[in-house]
XYZ file of C-alpha atoms in Angstrom:
332
model
C 27.197 22.260 -38.996
C 26.328 22.843 -35.354
C 29.136 24.313 -33.315
C 29.161 22.832 -29.840
C 30.188 24.947 -26.790
C 33.894 25.173 -25.901
C 34.900 23.428 -22.640
C 33.721 25.487 -19.880
C 32.091 27.976 -22.256
C 28.722 28.811 -23.606
C 26.993 28.706 -26.923
C 23.823 30.505 -27.977
C 21.073 29.188 -30.159
C 18.149 31.288 -31.388
C 14.781 29.626 -31.471
C 12.546 30.233 -34.552
C 8.922 29.756 -35.309
C 8.067 26.153 -36.233
C 4.991 26.697 -38.348
C 2.895 29.532 -37.152
C -0.350 30.028 -39.036
C -0.951 26.330 -39.588
C -1.937 23.403 -37.504
C 1.154 22.286 -35.631
C 2.421 18.724 -36.357
C 1.941 18.127 -32.726
C -1.469 19.658 -32.276
C -3.573 22.852 -32.563
C -2.337 26.083 -31.054
C -3.824 27.261 -27.741
C -5.522 30.592 -27.586
C -6.094 30.712 -23.820
C -3.684 31.806 -21.091
C -2.674 29.509 -18.225
C -5.803 30.619 -16.280
C -7.964 29.400 -19.177
C -8.995 33.030 -20.031
C -9.526 33.474 -23.728
C -7.338 35.668 -25.729
C -9.042 38.414 -27.943
C -10.295 37.439 -31.355
C -8.049 40.131 -33.049
C -5.049 38.604 -31.151
C -5.911 35.034 -32.296
C -6.067 36.234 -35.887
C -2.927 38.273 -35.941
C -0.406 36.644 -33.611
C 2.247 34.038 -34.675
C 5.583 33.029 -33.444
C 7.546 34.872 -36.061
C 6.705 37.943 -33.783
C 8.500 36.373 -30.859
C 12.280 36.281 -30.024
C 13.836 33.565 -27.958
C 17.390 32.245 -27.389
C 19.089 29.681 -25.335
C 22.440 30.132 -23.864
C 23.799 26.819 -22.850
C 26.819 24.892 -21.779
C 27.557 21.384 -20.151
C 29.485 19.920 -17.305
C 30.281 16.352 -16.276
C 26.715 15.707 -15.335
C 24.329 17.472 -17.686
C 23.158 20.333 -19.914
C 22.392 23.770 -18.309
C 21.790 27.400 -19.297
C 19.433 30.276 -19.637
C 16.414 30.828 -21.751
C 15.520 34.374 -22.591
C 12.295 35.137 -24.502
C 10.248 38.153 -25.597
C 6.698 38.468 -27.086
C 5.564 34.850 -26.460
C 1.991 34.445 -25.551
C 1.277 36.373 -22.218
C 0.598 34.573 -18.931
C 1.178 31.222 -20.824
C 2.719 27.997 -19.782
C 5.469 26.430 -21.877
C 7.283 23.168 -21.881
C 11.118 23.268 -22.443
C 12.232 20.156 -24.331
C 15.297 18.642 -25.867
C 14.348 16.735 -28.978
C 16.635 14.449 -31.046
C 16.387 13.203 -34.663
C 16.253 9.589 -35.652
C 19.758 8.459 -36.736
C 21.476 11.549 -35.346
C 23.959 11.622 -32.368
C 22.421 11.582 -28.991
C 18.921 10.733 -30.180
C 18.982 7.313 -28.465
C 20.309 8.789 -25.225
C 17.564 11.412 -25.280
C 14.960 8.816 -25.608
C 16.260 6.636 -22.856
C 16.429 9.767 -20.676
C 12.880 11.067 -21.661
C 10.234 9.758 -23.995
C 9.769 7.988 -27.393
C 7.771 9.143 -30.439
C 7.159 6.152 -32.638
C 6.382 6.162 -36.307
C 5.700 3.079 -38.647
C 6.544 2.881 -42.357
C 3.534 1.857 -44.504
C 5.287 1.472 -47.810
C 5.058 5.053 -48.892
C 5.168 7.173 -45.771
C 5.767 7.372 -42.016
C 2.380 6.844 -40.260
C 0.726 6.025 -36.890
C 2.814 8.514 -35.004
C 2.237 8.096 -31.342
C 3.867 8.573 -27.905
C 4.869 5.393 -26.114
C 3.101 6.020 -22.766
C 3.845 3.274 -20.320
C 6.475 4.871 -18.100
C 6.544 1.987 -15.581
C 7.764 2.749 -12.069
C 10.213 5.442 -13.075
C 13.209 3.223 -13.342
C 15.314 2.759 -16.581
C 14.814 0.872 -18.665
C 11.123 1.328 -18.642
C 8.365 -0.490 -20.641
C 8.704 2.097 -23.506
C 12.369 1.400 -23.658
C 11.771 -2.391 -24.081
C 9.290 -1.631 -26.982
C 12.052 0.583 -28.401
C 14.797 -2.233 -28.151
C 12.329 -4.809 -29.548
C 11.335 -2.863 -32.580
C 14.131 -0.235 -33.592
C 16.145 -2.839 -35.646
C 13.291 -4.448 -37.504
C 14.220 -4.143 -41.122
C 12.117 -2.864 -43.960
C 13.837 -2.512 -47.339
C 11.211 -0.265 -48.589
C 11.677 2.506 -46.053
C 14.109 5.452 -46.452
C 16.079 4.298 -43.299
C 15.913 0.553 -44.027
C 13.841 0.051 -40.825
C 10.230 -0.438 -40.283
C 9.879 1.815 -37.298
C 11.391 5.326 -36.738
C 12.053 6.640 -33.199
C 12.526 10.049 -32.036
C 13.644 10.712 -28.470
C 12.558 13.817 -26.627
C 13.048 15.027 -23.073
C 10.673 17.462 -21.342
C 13.126 18.769 -18.534
C 11.594 22.041 -17.439
C 8.598 24.548 -17.623
C 7.780 28.195 -16.973
C 5.036 30.761 -17.276
C 5.448 34.035 -19.146
C 4.603 37.429 -17.756
C 1.910 39.992 -18.929
C 4.194 40.879 -21.961
C 4.996 37.327 -22.914
C 8.499 37.615 -21.632
C 10.651 35.120 -19.591
C 14.172 34.713 -18.318
C 14.648 31.250 -17.105
C 17.534 29.427 -15.771
C 17.522 25.522 -16.343
C 19.393 22.452 -15.660
C 18.427 19.374 -17.569
C 18.305 17.006 -14.561
C 14.661 15.906 -14.662
C 12.415 13.890 -17.020
C 8.720 14.782 -17.052
C 5.735 13.319 -18.732
C 3.474 16.250 -18.990
C 2.329 19.382 -17.001
C -0.601 19.904 -14.753
C -2.239 22.781 -12.892
C -2.641 22.135 -9.110
C -6.372 22.828 -9.845
C -6.552 19.736 -11.967
C -4.659 17.414 -9.711
C -2.430 17.576 -6.703
C 1.310 16.868 -7.210
C 2.677 13.725 -5.551
C 6.036 13.595 -3.699
C 7.772 12.254 -6.910
C 6.520 15.149 -9.141
C 8.445 18.307 -10.088
C 8.404 21.557 -8.249
C 5.222 23.682 -8.238
C 5.736 26.978 -10.191
C 3.329 29.818 -9.411
C 2.404 32.904 -11.307
C -0.012 35.613 -10.304
C -1.256 38.028 -13.224
C -3.823 40.524 -13.893
C -4.295 40.924 -17.602
C -4.561 44.490 -18.910
C -7.771 44.609 -20.975
C -5.872 47.363 -23.152
C -3.430 44.718 -24.043
C -3.509 43.425 -27.660
C -4.025 39.948 -26.326
C -7.191 40.583 -24.298
C -10.496 42.195 -24.904
C -12.067 41.462 -21.378
C -11.136 42.538 -17.905
C -10.589 39.162 -16.274
C -9.118 40.346 -12.925
C -6.217 38.852 -11.132
C -5.567 35.067 -11.274
C -2.998 32.856 -9.717
C -1.907 29.626 -11.417
C 0.369 26.915 -10.194
C 1.784 24.235 -12.437
C 4.185 21.247 -11.977
C 5.551 18.503 -13.967
C 4.404 14.954 -13.695
C 7.345 12.593 -13.484
C 8.451 10.431 -16.440
C 11.559 8.960 -14.980
C 12.778 9.197 -11.402
C 14.204 10.674 -9.352
C 13.226 14.284 -10.244
C 16.361 16.335 -9.958
C 18.505 13.263 -10.643
C 17.826 12.145 -14.134
C 20.917 13.147 -16.229
C 21.829 12.870 -19.925
C 24.428 10.214 -20.474
C 27.925 11.189 -21.562
C 28.372 11.525 -25.315
C 27.797 13.847 -28.185
C 24.417 15.322 -29.062
C 22.866 17.111 -32.052
C 19.334 18.106 -31.045
C 16.736 20.860 -30.831
C 15.626 22.889 -27.953
C 11.875 23.081 -28.403
C 9.264 25.291 -26.855
C 5.918 23.453 -26.624
C 2.675 25.047 -25.750
C 1.251 23.395 -22.619
C -2.607 22.658 -23.096
C -3.427 21.213 -19.844
C -5.370 18.320 -21.499
C -7.698 20.748 -23.256
C -7.648 19.297 -26.664
C -11.397 19.022 -26.957
C -11.974 22.576 -25.568
C -12.361 25.505 -27.950
C -9.096 27.482 -28.102
C -7.727 24.916 -25.532
C -4.785 23.832 -27.840
C -3.230 20.369 -27.989
C 0.497 20.556 -27.140
C 1.434 22.483 -30.188
C 5.145 23.057 -30.982
C 5.964 26.724 -30.980
C 9.643 27.504 -31.438
C 12.801 25.470 -31.822
C 16.515 25.704 -32.587
C 19.337 23.219 -33.257
C 22.152 22.776 -30.872
C 25.227 20.817 -30.591
C 26.896 19.779 -27.404
C 28.908 17.027 -25.520
C 28.268 15.695 -22.079
C 31.845 14.852 -21.076
C 32.843 11.587 -19.370
C 33.909 12.519 -15.778
C 36.827 10.336 -14.438
C 38.170 10.592 -10.978
C 41.873 11.297 -11.527
C 44.877 13.492 -10.814
C 42.939 16.825 -10.875
C 40.843 15.295 -7.947
C 43.955 14.189 -6.176
C 45.458 17.771 -6.427
C 42.157 19.299 -5.032
C 42.163 16.654 -2.412
C 45.760 17.443 -1.366
C 44.820 21.102 -0.770
C 42.330 20.165 1.851
C 44.567 17.436 3.497
C 44.094 17.496 7.328
C 41.751 20.341 7.196
C 38.709 20.484 9.450
C 35.287 22.103 8.862
C 31.797 21.655 7.438
C 32.464 22.976 3.817
C 35.224 20.741 2.705
C 34.778 19.365 -0.794
C 36.653 16.157 -0.200
C 35.243 15.373 3.215
C 34.078 12.116 1.502
C 32.953 10.320 4.732
C 31.064 13.280 6.251
C 33.434 13.502 9.311
C 34.210 17.197 9.080
C 37.774 16.660 8.179
C 39.913 15.335 5.369
C 42.116 12.480 6.274
C 43.110 8.846 5.372
C 39.449 7.660 5.576
C 38.494 10.117 2.807
C 41.553 9.063 0.908
C 40.427 5.476 0.928
C 37.081 6.700 -0.544
C 38.989 8.617 -3.273
C 41.075 5.493 -3.971
C 37.847 3.350 -4.441
C 36.722 5.749 -7.345
C 40.293 6.215 -8.750
C 40.158 6.254 -12.623
C 36.563 5.388 -12.467
C 33.429 7.428 -13.572
C 32.517 10.274 -11.236
C 29.593 9.550 -9.078
C 26.732 12.084 -9.322
C 27.385 15.314 -7.483
C 31.113 14.491 -7.262
C 32.768 15.206 -4.887
C 30.169 13.257 -2.781
C-alpha cells in the first residue's frame, strides 16, 4: 500500500534500479555522457544502477505535483528525463496519459505485443490525435486477454529533465506543470518558442575518474524539452487520486544506432501515491479577501482586476467564481 502525503506535507520515495545488467525494456543503456564522450570500458563493464542512490521528496497543491529529486552516483555529466508513469487499470493512469503520452500494447492471444508510443501529438491541445486513438480502442473487448481488453495503455508524463555533475550527483527541484515529447541538445536543433527551458552544463571530466579513461577537456552542453502538450509551464495533472511511479530515464539524444549511444533506457523508479485536490473558491478565499479589503498596492493577492486595490470590482470577480473550481494560479 502506497502512503500518500498528508495535506500540506511531504512524502519520500526511494528510487531503485529497474534492471541493470540487462537490456532495458525501453532500450539499451547509454555509455556516453551528454557531450557524446565515451565512458571507459572498465566503467561500462562494472557500473549499474544498484550503485546509485536517488529519492524524491514530493507533495501536491491544488494545481499539481511538486518536490525535490536528490541523487548520488548516477552516470556523470549525463542527461536524464524525469517522468511519472502510470499502470494500466490503476488510479490516475488515464489522467497521466491525457496529460502526457500513451504506450500502447496489443494482445495476440498469448502475450502483450507490438508495444509502441502513440506519436501524433497534434497542435498541443487536448484531446490530441493520440487521445482519440486511446478513446477508440481502450474498451475493445477480448475475452482471451488478462484484462478482458484487446489493447493495454500505459500513461506516462515526461515533465522535467536535468544533467548530473562530475560525480553523477544532482539536487533538482521540480514542478509537474509541463508535458514534453523528448529531449534535444541545442547542437542538434534549436528550441522553438513553445519548447521547454534550455538547461546548460559545463564540465571537464577528470581522466582519473572511474568513468573516464581519456582527457576530453571541457565541454558545454545545452538541452531542452520538445513540447508534447501546450503551454509549457501550464499543463497540470487533473484533480484525483494517483498511484504511479517516478521514473528516471536515460536520455539518448536519438543515438539508438550509435555505438554506446543508448536508446532511452529506464534507469531507476519508485512507486508513489498522491492526490491532486479539487480546489474550490469558498469561505477561506472570502476570509483572505476580507483581510485585504480596501487596501491599495501592487502586491495584493485579491486585486483580481489588476487595479492596485481591493474593492467591489474585485468582489464581483470573486463572486463569479464562488463555489466553482479555482482557475489556474488562483488568486488570479
